[in-house]
Coordinates of C-alpha atoms in Angstrom, one line a residue:
M1 CA -98.4 -35.8 -43.9
E2 CA -95.2 -34.4 -42.6
S3 CA -95.1 -32.6 -39.2
F4 CA -94.9 -28.9 -39.0
A5 CA -91.4 -29.1 -37.5
K6 CA -90.1 -31.0 -40.6
L7 CA -91.8 -28.5 -43.0
K8 CA -90.2 -25.6 -41.0
R9 CA -86.8 -27.3 -41.2
R10 CA -87.0 -27.8 -44.9
G11 CA -88.0 -24.2 -45.4
T12 CA -85.1 -23.1 -43.3
D13 CA -82.6 -25.2 -45.3
L14 CA -84.0 -23.8 -48.5
F15 CA -83.6 -20.3 -47.2
H16 CA -80.0 -20.9 -46.2
S17 CA -79.2 -22.4 -49.6
L18 CA -80.4 -19.3 -51.5
P19 CA -77.2 -17.2 -50.9
H20 CA -75.1 -19.9 -52.5
S21 CA -77.1 -19.8 -55.8
L22 CA -78.2 -16.1 -55.9
P23 CA -76.1 -13.0 -55.9
S24 CA -76.6 -10.8 -52.9
M25 CA -75.0 -7.8 -51.2
P26 CA -72.4 -8.6 -48.6
Q27 CA -73.7 -8.4 -45.0
M28 CA -71.6 -7.4 -42.0
P29 CA -71.9 -9.3 -38.7
H30 CA -74.4 -7.8 -36.3
L31 CA -72.7 -6.3 -33.3
P32 CA -75.3 -5.6 -30.6
R33 CA -74.4 -4.1 -27.3
G34 CA -74.5 -6.3 -24.3
S35 CA -75.8 -5.2 -20.9
G36 CA -72.3 -4.3 -19.8
G37 CA -71.6 -2.2 -22.9
A38 CA -69.2 -4.7 -24.5
P39 CA -69.9 -5.6 -28.2
T40 CA -70.9 -9.1 -29.0
T41 CA -71.7 -11.0 -32.1
K42 CA -74.0 -14.0 -32.8
G43 CA -73.5 -17.6 -33.8
T44 CA -75.4 -20.9 -33.9
W45 CA -74.7 -24.5 -33.0
Q46 CA -76.1 -27.4 -35.1
H47 CA -75.8 -31.0 -34.1
V48 CA -74.6 -33.5 -36.8
S49 CA -76.4 -36.8 -36.7
V50 CA -73.8 -39.5 -37.2
P51 CA -73.0 -42.7 -35.4
P52 CA -71.1 -41.9 -32.2
L53 CA -67.3 -42.1 -32.4
P54 CA -66.1 -41.4 -28.9
R55 CA -62.5 -40.2 -28.8
S56 CA -60.1 -37.4 -27.8
S57 CA -56.6 -36.4 -29.0
H58 CA -57.6 -37.1 -32.6
S59 CA -57.4 -35.1 -35.8
L60 CA -60.2 -33.6 -38.0
D61 CA -59.9 -32.2 -41.5
V62 CA -62.6 -31.1 -44.0
V63 CA -62.0 -31.5 -47.7
A64 CA -64.7 -31.0 -50.4
G65 CA -67.6 -31.3 -48.0
N66 CA -66.3 -34.5 -46.2
A67 CA -64.9 -34.6 -42.7
Y68 CA -61.9 -36.9 -42.1
I69 CA -61.3 -38.2 -38.6
F70 CA -58.1 -40.1 -37.8
G71 CA -56.7 -41.6 -34.6
G72 CA -57.6 -40.7 -31.1
E73 CA -58.1 -42.6 -27.8
V74 CA -60.8 -43.6 -25.4
E75 CA -58.5 -45.2 -22.8
P76 CA -55.7 -42.9 -21.8
R77 CA -52.5 -43.6 -23.8
Q78 CA -54.1 -46.3 -25.9
P79 CA -54.8 -45.2 -29.5
L80 CA -57.9 -46.7 -31.1
D81 CA -57.2 -47.7 -34.7
N82 CA -55.7 -46.4 -38.0
D83 CA -58.9 -46.3 -40.0
M84 CA -59.9 -43.0 -41.6
H85 CA -63.5 -42.2 -40.5
V86 CA -65.3 -40.1 -43.1
V87 CA -68.4 -38.1 -42.5
A88 CA -70.3 -36.6 -45.5
L89 CA -71.5 -33.3 -44.0
P90 CA -75.1 -32.2 -44.4
S91 CA -75.7 -29.9 -47.4
S92 CA -78.7 -28.6 -49.3
G93 CA -81.2 -30.5 -47.1
A94 CA -79.3 -33.9 -47.4
P95 CA -78.5 -35.4 -44.0
A96 CA -75.0 -36.4 -42.9
D97 CA -73.5 -39.8 -43.8
Y98 CA -70.7 -41.9 -42.4
Y99 CA -68.3 -44.6 -43.5
A100 CA -64.9 -45.9 -42.6
V101 CA -61.9 -46.4 -44.9
K102 CA -59.4 -49.2 -44.2
P103 CA -55.7 -48.1 -44.6
R104 CA -54.0 -49.1 -47.8
P105 CA -50.9 -47.7 -49.5
S106 CA -50.9 -45.5 -52.5
P107 CA -50.2 -47.4 -55.8
K108 CA -48.1 -44.4 -57.0
Q109 CA -45.7 -44.8 -54.1
Q110 CA -45.5 -48.6 -54.5
H111 CA -44.6 -48.1 -58.2
T112 CA -41.9 -45.5 -57.3
E113 CA -40.4 -47.9 -54.7
A114 CA -40.4 -50.7 -57.2
H115 CA -38.8 -48.5 -59.9
P116 CA -36.6 -46.0 -58.1
A117 CA -35.5 -42.9 -60.0
S118 CA -32.2 -43.0 -61.8
I119 CA -29.2 -41.3 -60.2
T120 CA -28.8 -37.8 -61.7
E121 CA -25.6 -35.8 -62.2
E122 CA -26.5 -33.6 -59.3
D123 CA -26.7 -36.6 -57.0
E124 CA -23.3 -37.8 -58.1
T125 CA -21.7 -34.4 -57.5
E126 CA -23.3 -34.2 -54.0
A127 CA -22.0 -37.7 -53.2
E128 CA -18.5 -36.8 -54.3
L129 CA -18.5 -33.6 -52.2
N130 CA -19.8 -35.4 -49.1
D131 CA -17.7 -38.6 -49.5
P132 CA -14.2 -37.6 -50.8
L133 CA -12.0 -40.2 -52.4
S134 CA -9.6 -42.1 -50.1
D135 CA -6.4 -44.1 -50.8
V136 CA -7.2 -47.6 -51.9
P137 CA -4.4 -50.2 -51.3
L138 CA -3.3 -52.2 -54.3
A139 CA -3.0 -55.5 -52.4
S140 CA -6.0 -57.9 -52.6
P141 CA -8.5 -57.4 -49.8
P142 CA -8.5 -60.2 -47.2
P143 CA -11.3 -62.7 -47.5
A144 CA -14.5 -61.8 -45.5
T145 CA -15.2 -63.8 -42.4
A146 CA -18.5 -65.6 -41.9
T147 CA -19.6 -62.9 -39.4
E148 CA -18.9 -60.1 -41.8
S149 CA -20.7 -61.8 -44.6
E150 CA -23.8 -62.3 -42.5
S151 CA -23.8 -58.7 -41.4
E152 CA -23.4 -57.2 -45.0
P153 CA -26.9 -57.7 -46.2
S154 CA -28.4 -55.9 -43.2
S155 CA -26.1 -52.9 -43.7
A156 CA -26.6 -52.8 -47.4
V157 CA -30.3 -52.2 -47.2
S158 CA -30.0 -49.3 -44.8
S159 CA -30.5 -45.8 -46.2
P160 CA -30.1 -42.3 -44.8
S161 CA -33.9 -41.9 -44.7
D162 CA -34.2 -44.7 -42.2
K163 CA -31.9 -43.0 -39.7
G164 CA -33.6 -42.7 -36.3
K165 CA -36.4 -45.1 -37.2
S166 CA -36.9 -48.6 -36.0
K167 CA -37.1 -51.4 -38.6
S168 CA -40.8 -51.8 -38.2
L169 CA -41.5 -48.1 -38.7
A170 CA -39.1 -47.9 -41.7
D171 CA -41.0 -50.8 -43.4
D172 CA -44.5 -49.3 -42.8
T173 CA -46.6 -48.3 -45.8
V174 CA -49.5 -46.9 -43.8
P175 CA -49.5 -45.0 -40.5
C176 CA -50.0 -46.9 -37.3
A177 CA -52.7 -46.1 -34.8
R178 CA -51.9 -43.0 -32.9
A179 CA -53.2 -40.2 -30.7
G180 CA -51.9 -36.7 -29.9
H181 CA -50.8 -36.1 -33.5
A182 CA -51.6 -33.0 -35.6
S183 CA -52.8 -32.6 -39.2
A184 CA -53.5 -29.9 -41.8
V185 CA -54.8 -29.8 -45.4
I186 CA -52.9 -28.7 -48.5
G187 CA -54.9 -28.9 -51.7
S188 CA -57.0 -32.1 -51.5
R189 CA -54.5 -34.0 -49.3
I190 CA -54.3 -34.3 -45.5
F191 CA -50.8 -34.1 -43.9
I192 CA -50.2 -35.9 -40.6
F193 CA -47.2 -35.8 -38.3
G194 CA -46.2 -37.2 -34.9
G195 CA -48.3 -38.4 -32.1
R196 CA -47.9 -41.4 -29.7
G197 CA -48.6 -45.0 -30.5
R198 CA -49.6 -48.1 -28.6
G199 CA -47.4 -49.4 -25.8
D200 CA -47.3 -50.6 -22.2
T201 CA -48.1 -48.2 -19.4
S202 CA -44.5 -47.1 -18.9
S203 CA -43.7 -46.3 -22.6
S204 CA -47.0 -45.5 -24.2
S205 CA -46.6 -41.7 -23.5
A206 CA -43.4 -41.6 -25.6
P207 CA -43.9 -39.9 -29.0
L208 CA -43.4 -41.9 -32.2
D209 CA -40.0 -41.6 -33.6
E210 CA -40.4 -41.8 -37.4
G211 CA -37.4 -39.8 -38.4
G212 CA -39.3 -36.7 -39.5
R213 CA -41.7 -38.6 -41.7
V214 CA -44.9 -36.9 -42.8
W215 CA -47.9 -39.1 -43.7
V216 CA -50.2 -38.0 -46.6
F217 CA -53.8 -39.2 -47.0
E218 CA -55.0 -38.7 -50.6
T219 CA -58.7 -37.9 -50.4
K220 CA -59.2 -38.6 -54.1
T221 CA -58.1 -42.2 -53.9
H222 CA -58.4 -42.9 -50.1
T223 CA -54.8 -44.2 -50.0
W224 CA -51.8 -43.3 -47.9
A225 CA -48.3 -42.1 -48.9
R226 CA -45.3 -41.2 -46.9
L227 CA -42.9 -38.3 -47.3
D228 CA -39.5 -39.0 -45.7
P229 CA -37.2 -36.0 -45.4
H230 CA -34.3 -35.5 -47.7
K231 CA -31.1 -36.9 -46.4
S232 CA -29.6 -33.4 -46.1
S233 CA -32.6 -32.1 -44.1
A234 CA -32.7 -31.3 -40.4
V235 CA -35.4 -33.3 -38.5
P236 CA -37.7 -32.0 -35.7
P237 CA -37.8 -33.9 -32.5
P238 CA -40.6 -36.5 -32.1
R239 CA -43.6 -35.0 -30.3
S240 CA -47.2 -35.3 -29.3
D241 CA -50.0 -32.9 -28.2
F242 CA -48.8 -30.2 -30.5
A243 CA -50.4 -27.9 -33.1
A244 CA -50.2 -27.7 -36.9
A245 CA -51.2 -25.4 -39.7
A246 CA -50.5 -25.3 -43.5
T247 CA -50.3 -23.0 -46.5
D248 CA -50.4 -23.8 -50.2
K249 CA -47.3 -21.7 -50.8
P250 CA -44.9 -22.2 -52.5
R251 CA -47.0 -23.4 -55.4
D252 CA -46.0 -21.4 -58.6
F253 CA -42.6 -22.9 -59.3
A254 CA -40.2 -21.9 -61.9
I255 CA -40.8 -23.6 -65.3
K256 CA -37.7 -25.0 -67.0
P257 CA -37.2 -23.3 -70.4
L258 CA -38.0 -25.4 -73.4
R259 CA -35.1 -27.0 -75.3
R260 CA -34.3 -25.2 -78.4
A261 CA -34.8 -27.1 -81.7
A262 CA -31.6 -28.3 -83.3
S263 CA -32.9 -27.6 -86.8
W264 CA -35.6 -25.8 -88.7
K265 CA -37.3 -29.1 -89.5
E266 CA -37.5 -30.1 -85.8
W267 CA -38.9 -26.6 -85.0
A268 CA -41.5 -26.9 -87.7
E269 CA -42.7 -30.4 -86.7
G270 CA -42.8 -29.5 -83.0
D271 CA -44.7 -32.2 -81.1
S272 CA -46.9 -33.3 -84.0
A273 CA -45.4 -36.8 -83.8
D274 CA -47.0 -37.2 -80.3
V275 CA -50.2 -35.2 -80.6
G276 CA -50.7 -35.3 -84.3
I277 CA -52.1 -32.4 -86.4
P278 CA -55.6 -30.9 -86.4
Q279 CA -56.6 -33.0 -89.4
R280 CA -55.2 -36.2 -87.9
P281 CA -55.0 -35.9 -84.1
V282 CA -53.3 -38.7 -82.0
A283 CA -55.8 -39.7 -79.3
G284 CA -54.5 -40.0 -75.8
G285 CA -51.2 -38.3 -76.3
V286 CA -51.9 -35.3 -74.1
A287 CA -53.6 -37.4 -71.4
E288 CA -50.6 -39.7 -71.3
R289 CA -48.2 -36.9 -70.5
A290 CA -50.6 -35.0 -68.2
T291 CA -49.4 -34.6 -64.6
D292 CA -51.0 -33.7 -61.3
E293 CA -49.3 -30.9 -59.4
E294 CA -50.0 -32.7 -56.2
D295 CA -47.8 -35.6 -57.3
A296 CA -44.8 -33.3 -57.3
G297 CA -46.1 -31.6 -54.2
F298 CA -46.6 -28.0 -53.2
G299 CA -47.2 -26.1 -50.0
T300 CA -45.7 -25.9 -46.5
F301 CA -46.7 -27.9 -43.3
I302 CA -46.0 -26.1 -40.0
I303 CA -45.9 -27.6 -36.5
H304 CA -45.4 -26.0 -33.1
G305 CA -44.8 -27.0 -29.5
G306 CA -45.8 -30.2 -27.9
C307 CA -44.4 -32.9 -25.6
V308 CA -41.1 -34.4 -26.7
A309 CA -39.2 -37.5 -25.3
G310 CA -39.0 -37.5 -21.6
G311 CA -42.1 -35.5 -21.0
A312 CA -40.5 -32.1 -21.6
R313 CA -42.3 -29.4 -23.6
T314 CA -40.9 -27.3 -26.4
A315 CA -41.6 -23.9 -28.0
D316 CA -40.0 -24.6 -31.4
V317 CA -41.6 -24.0 -34.8
W318 CA -40.8 -26.2 -37.8
A319 CA -41.9 -25.8 -41.5
F320 CA -41.9 -28.8 -43.9
D321 CA -41.6 -27.9 -47.6
V322 CA -43.6 -30.6 -49.4
R323 CA -41.9 -30.3 -52.8
S324 CA -38.3 -30.4 -51.5
R325 CA -39.1 -32.6 -48.5
T326 CA -37.0 -30.6 -46.2
W327 CA -37.7 -29.4 -42.7
K328 CA -36.7 -25.8 -41.7
E329 CA -36.8 -24.4 -38.2
L330 CA -38.5 -21.0 -37.8
P331 CA -38.0 -18.6 -34.8
P332 CA -39.3 -20.2 -31.6
A333 CA -42.5 -18.8 -30.1
P334 CA -42.3 -16.5 -27.1
G335 CA -43.2 -17.4 -23.5
P336 CA -42.8 -20.8 -21.7
A337 CA -42.5 -24.0 -23.6
R338 CA -46.0 -25.6 -23.9
A339 CA -48.2 -28.3 -25.3
G340 CA -51.9 -28.0 -26.4
A341 CA -51.5 -24.6 -28.0
A342 CA -54.0 -23.4 -30.6
L343 CA -52.5 -22.5 -34.0
A344 CA -54.0 -20.8 -37.1
L345 CA -52.7 -19.3 -40.3
A346 CA -54.3 -16.2 -41.9
K347 CA -53.1 -13.7 -44.5
G348 CA -49.5 -14.8 -44.2
R349 CA -49.5 -14.6 -40.4
L350 CA -49.2 -17.4 -37.9
Y351 CA -51.4 -16.9 -34.8
R352 CA -51.0 -18.8 -31.5
F353 CA -53.1 -18.8 -28.4
G354 CA -52.9 -20.6 -25.0
G355 CA -51.4 -23.9 -24.1
Y356 CA -50.2 -25.7 -21.0
D357 CA -46.7 -25.3 -19.6
G358 CA -46.8 -28.2 -17.1
E359 CA -48.1 -26.1 -14.2
R360 CA -51.0 -24.0 -15.5
E361 CA -53.0 -23.0 -18.5
L362 CA -51.6 -20.1 -20.5
G363 CA -53.3 -17.1 -22.1
G364 CA -53.6 -13.4 -21.8
Q365 CA -51.9 -12.7 -25.1
L366 CA -52.1 -13.6 -28.8
D367 CA -48.7 -14.3 -30.5
V368 CA -48.2 -13.5 -34.2
L369 CA -45.4 -14.5 -36.5
E370 CA -45.4 -12.9 -40.0
L371 CA -44.4 -15.2 -42.8
A372 CA -43.1 -14.3 -46.2
L373 CA -42.6 -16.0 -49.5
D374 CA -39.2 -16.2 -51.1
E375 CA -39.2 -15.9 -54.9
F376 CA -36.7 -16.7 -57.7
D377 CA -36.2 -14.6 -60.8
D378 CA -33.2 -14.8 -63.1
R379 CA -34.9 -13.0 -66.0
V380 CA -35.3 -16.4 -67.8
S381 CA -37.7 -18.0 -65.4
R382 CA -39.3 -17.0 -62.1
G383 CA -41.2 -18.8 -59.4
E384 CA -41.8 -19.3 -55.7
V385 CA -39.1 -21.0 -53.6
G386 CA -40.2 -21.3 -50.0
V387 CA -41.8 -19.8 -46.9
F388 CA -39.6 -18.1 -44.3
A389 CA -40.2 -15.9 -41.2
R390 CA -40.1 -12.2 -41.6
G391 CA -38.7 -11.1 -38.2
A392 CA -39.5 -12.3 -34.8
W393 CA -42.8 -13.1 -33.0
Q394 CA -45.0 -10.2 -31.9
S395 CA -47.5 -10.4 -29.0
L396 CA -50.9 -8.7 -28.5
V397 CA -51.3 -8.5 -24.8
A398 CA -54.7 -8.3 -23.0
P399 CA -55.4 -4.6 -22.1
P400 CA -55.9 -3.8 -18.4
P401 CA -59.5 -3.2 -17.3
A402 CA -60.8 0.3 -17.5
S403 CA -61.9 0.3 -13.9
A404 CA -62.0 -2.0 -10.9
E405 CA -65.6 -3.0 -11.6
E406 CA -65.0 -3.9 -15.2
T407 CA -63.0 -6.8 -16.7
A408 CA -61.1 -6.7 -20.0
E409 CA -62.9 -8.4 -22.9
W410 CA -60.3 -11.1 -23.5
P411 CA -60.7 -14.9 -23.6
A412 CA -59.8 -16.8 -20.5
R413 CA -56.6 -18.8 -20.2
R414 CA -57.0 -22.3 -21.8
S415 CA -55.3 -25.2 -23.6
V416 CA -56.3 -27.8 -26.1
A417 CA -58.8 -25.3 -27.6
S418 CA -59.9 -24.7 -31.2
L419 CA -58.7 -21.8 -33.2
E420 CA -59.9 -21.6 -36.8
L421 CA -60.2 -19.1 -39.6
V422 CA -63.7 -18.3 -41.1
L423 CA -64.9 -15.7 -43.6
G424 CA -67.6 -13.2 -42.8
G425 CA -69.5 -10.8 -45.1
G426 CA -67.9 -8.2 -47.2
G427 CA -64.5 -9.9 -47.2
R428 CA -64.1 -9.9 -43.5
E429 CA -62.1 -12.6 -41.8
Y430 CA -62.2 -13.8 -38.2
L431 CA -60.2 -16.1 -36.0
V432 CA -62.7 -18.2 -33.9
L433 CA -61.5 -19.4 -30.5
M434 CA -63.8 -21.9 -28.8
L435 CA -63.9 -24.5 -26.0
G436 CA -60.7 -25.8 -24.3
E437 CA -59.5 -26.8 -20.9
R438 CA -59.1 -24.0 -18.3
A439 CA -57.8 -26.0 -15.3
R440 CA -56.3 -29.5 -15.0
E441 CA -57.8 -31.2 -12.0
A442 CA -58.9 -34.8 -11.4
A443 CA -61.6 -34.6 -14.1
G444 CA -60.6 -31.3 -15.7
R445 CA -62.5 -28.0 -16.0
F446 CA -63.4 -26.9 -19.5
C447 CA -64.7 -23.9 -21.4
A448 CA -67.9 -23.6 -23.4
D449 CA -67.5 -20.1 -24.7
V450 CA -66.8 -18.8 -28.2
W451 CA -64.7 -15.7 -29.2
T452 CA -63.9 -14.0 -32.5
F453 CA -60.8 -12.0 -33.3
Q454 CA -61.1 -9.6 -36.3
I455 CA -58.1 -9.6 -38.6
P456 CA -57.3 -6.9 -41.2
P457 CA -59.6 -7.2 -44.3
E458 CA -58.6 -7.8 -47.9
G459 CA -57.8 -4.7 -49.9
M460 CA -60.5 -3.3 -52.2
S461 CA -63.2 -5.2 -50.4
A462 CA -66.5 -4.0 -48.9
A463 CA -65.0 -4.6 -45.4
S464 CA -61.9 -2.4 -46.2
F465 CA -64.0 0.4 -47.6
R466 CA -66.3 0.3 -44.5
D467 CA -63.2 0.4 -42.2
A468 CA -61.8 3.4 -44.1
V469 CA -65.1 5.2 -43.6
L470 CA -65.2 4.4 -39.9
Q471 CA -61.6 5.6 -39.4
A472 CA -62.4 8.8 -41.3
V473 CA -65.2 9.7 -38.8
G474 CA -63.1 8.6 -35.8
R475 CA -65.1 5.4 -35.0
P476 CA -63.5 2.1 -34.0
T477 CA -63.4 -0.7 -36.7
G478 CA -63.1 -3.6 -34.3
E479 CA -59.9 -4.8 -36.0
G480 CA -57.4 -6.5 -33.7
K481 CA -60.0 -7.0 -30.9
W482 CA -61.7 -10.0 -29.3
T483 CA -65.5 -10.2 -29.3
R484 CA -67.6 -12.6 -27.3
V485 CA -70.1 -14.7 -29.3
V486 CA -73.6 -15.2 -28.1
A487 CA -74.4 -18.7 -29.4
A488 CA -78.0 -19.9 -30.0
P489 CA -79.4 -23.2 -31.4
Y490 CA -79.5 -23.5 -35.2
D491 CA -83.0 -25.0 -34.9
D492 CA -85.0 -24.0 -31.9
E493 CA -87.2 -27.1 -32.1
D494 CA -84.3 -29.5 -32.2
P495 CA -83.5 -30.7 -28.7
W496 CA -79.9 -31.5 -29.6
D497 CA -79.4 -28.0 -31.1
A498 CA -81.0 -26.4 -28.0
R499 CA -78.6 -28.3 -25.7
G500 CA -75.5 -27.3 -27.5
P501 CA -72.0 -29.0 -27.4
G502 CA -71.4 -28.0 -23.8
A503 CA -68.0 -27.4 -22.1
R504 CA -65.2 -29.7 -23.5
G505 CA -61.6 -29.9 -24.5
W506 CA -59.3 -32.2 -26.4
A507 CA -61.7 -32.0 -29.3
A508 CA -60.8 -31.6 -33.0
S509 CA -62.0 -28.9 -35.3
A510 CA -61.8 -27.7 -38.9
P511 CA -63.4 -25.0 -41.0
L512 CA -65.9 -26.2 -43.6
G513 CA -64.2 -24.2 -46.3
D514 CA -66.0 -23.8 -49.6
L515 CA -69.0 -25.8 -48.3
E516 CA -69.8 -22.9 -45.8
E517 CA -67.2 -20.3 -45.4
N518 CA -68.5 -19.1 -42.1
A519 CA -68.8 -22.5 -40.4
I520 CA -66.6 -24.8 -38.3
L521 CA -67.0 -28.5 -37.5
V522 CA -66.1 -29.7 -34.0
F523 CA -66.0 -33.4 -33.2
G524 CA -65.4 -35.5 -30.0
G525 CA -63.4 -34.4 -27.0
L526 CA -63.4 -34.8 -23.3
N527 CA -66.0 -33.3 -20.9
E528 CA -65.9 -32.4 -17.2
S529 CA -67.1 -35.9 -16.2
N530 CA -64.0 -37.3 -17.8
E531 CA -66.0 -39.0 -20.6
R532 CA -64.9 -39.3 -24.2
L533 CA -67.4 -37.7 -26.5
G534 CA -68.3 -38.9 -30.0
D535 CA -70.7 -36.3 -31.3
G536 CA -70.2 -33.6 -34.0
W537 CA -71.3 -30.0 -34.1
I538 CA -71.3 -27.2 -36.7
F539 CA -70.7 -23.7 -35.5
R540 CA -71.9 -20.9 -37.8
L541 CA -70.8 -17.2 -37.3
D542 CA -73.8 -15.0 -38.2

């Protein structure tokens, strides 16, 4: 016979699975009034039972119900490994599972390197413009010396994409062990940039110089590919302890018009030679020519801030276009240069909170950069071109307290915190800010609180209709305001859930996406006892 606690747990899991299979009316978050009159919302913490993987300064991404953990460190400035640690998240009553994936290169990239693409007419034209013709003497060239002959092979194999990279990095087919890097998801692939690698005590803090290279982990094949910037692209400075976000735009690219048939016969036959006719189809013809849009690439990977060479901090923002493999610098963020900022992308806006400027933790304002999508339309074809910034950064500053006895409802200053986007009922979206470091002392002082920031709802949704009604009667909608979350255990009888994650920073987080749109996974980090943590927690916004 099973215990009462297990039967109750199964009943609870069954109840939570009902909304995923049965239609229901959208529910708005409950906003009770606290003792001080400030609105609050509710959330829960659930412990994820997996083998401990203690680390900090690592990355975490969730794709199709699986959490991917990469890099990190236990000893300061000494990265652990370059394995990809995968956690199958609990779902529909099934417990979590864990396995590790050893690094191996993508066979697609190996085939491309073994059979490089042919030089196109555009490449020849660009080469002629960049390298104009020079006068060539008619006399026979002098014979090469032994020293020159020995140096020719090494110079012949160099390429513009290897500029700024050491030979060992240029020859790598998988990323090395690293910490302090940042990652983001586009489609089903994980994009990783920067960080610091292994080294001695004096040089281990220097960021990895990979010439602007972006690493891609393909979750479908569990292989690695690398994206080196185009030779004409600018390259961001190497960095660590920075933030990253991503969007799947641009994605709808212009389709090249079909070639016109040279004769009526060619037009009538079409592609019947390849696919056959309905009465006699050719099997495998369509599958052979089928392509995956992720092979060509789409989306934009964005990075901000961090520590560059020499220990300096930066406030720059860079966007990497995956399809064209080009970096583009966006307007720098306001305020002092910083590392450890929290970054999130929602509804075409880039949000930033907190950070560390070398002297103190930052906060007191939420910075916003509006992004736009450039499109192409020549009346023959149309498509998306790239992402650019629409104007400069704007800042939402914490309001002053209404009286000397009250304090403004605004998150405390912090760095290395988590900022993620989740979906609420009725089309409502929230930015969730949690945890982080509030003071850098010998062992550090950390936060354990959770806050939500309500962003404008989607048009023609239940949330937008509700806001319109509230505005009509002169009541506040809560849009553009921070709300404190009162967190409770997911299972009252589970001792782990009752304890909660506690105060920590330097953790990694990611939204669960389609698995649970209102949930965020938090893993690892550093606590106030200066211990590296290896546990996982799921936060759900009620």
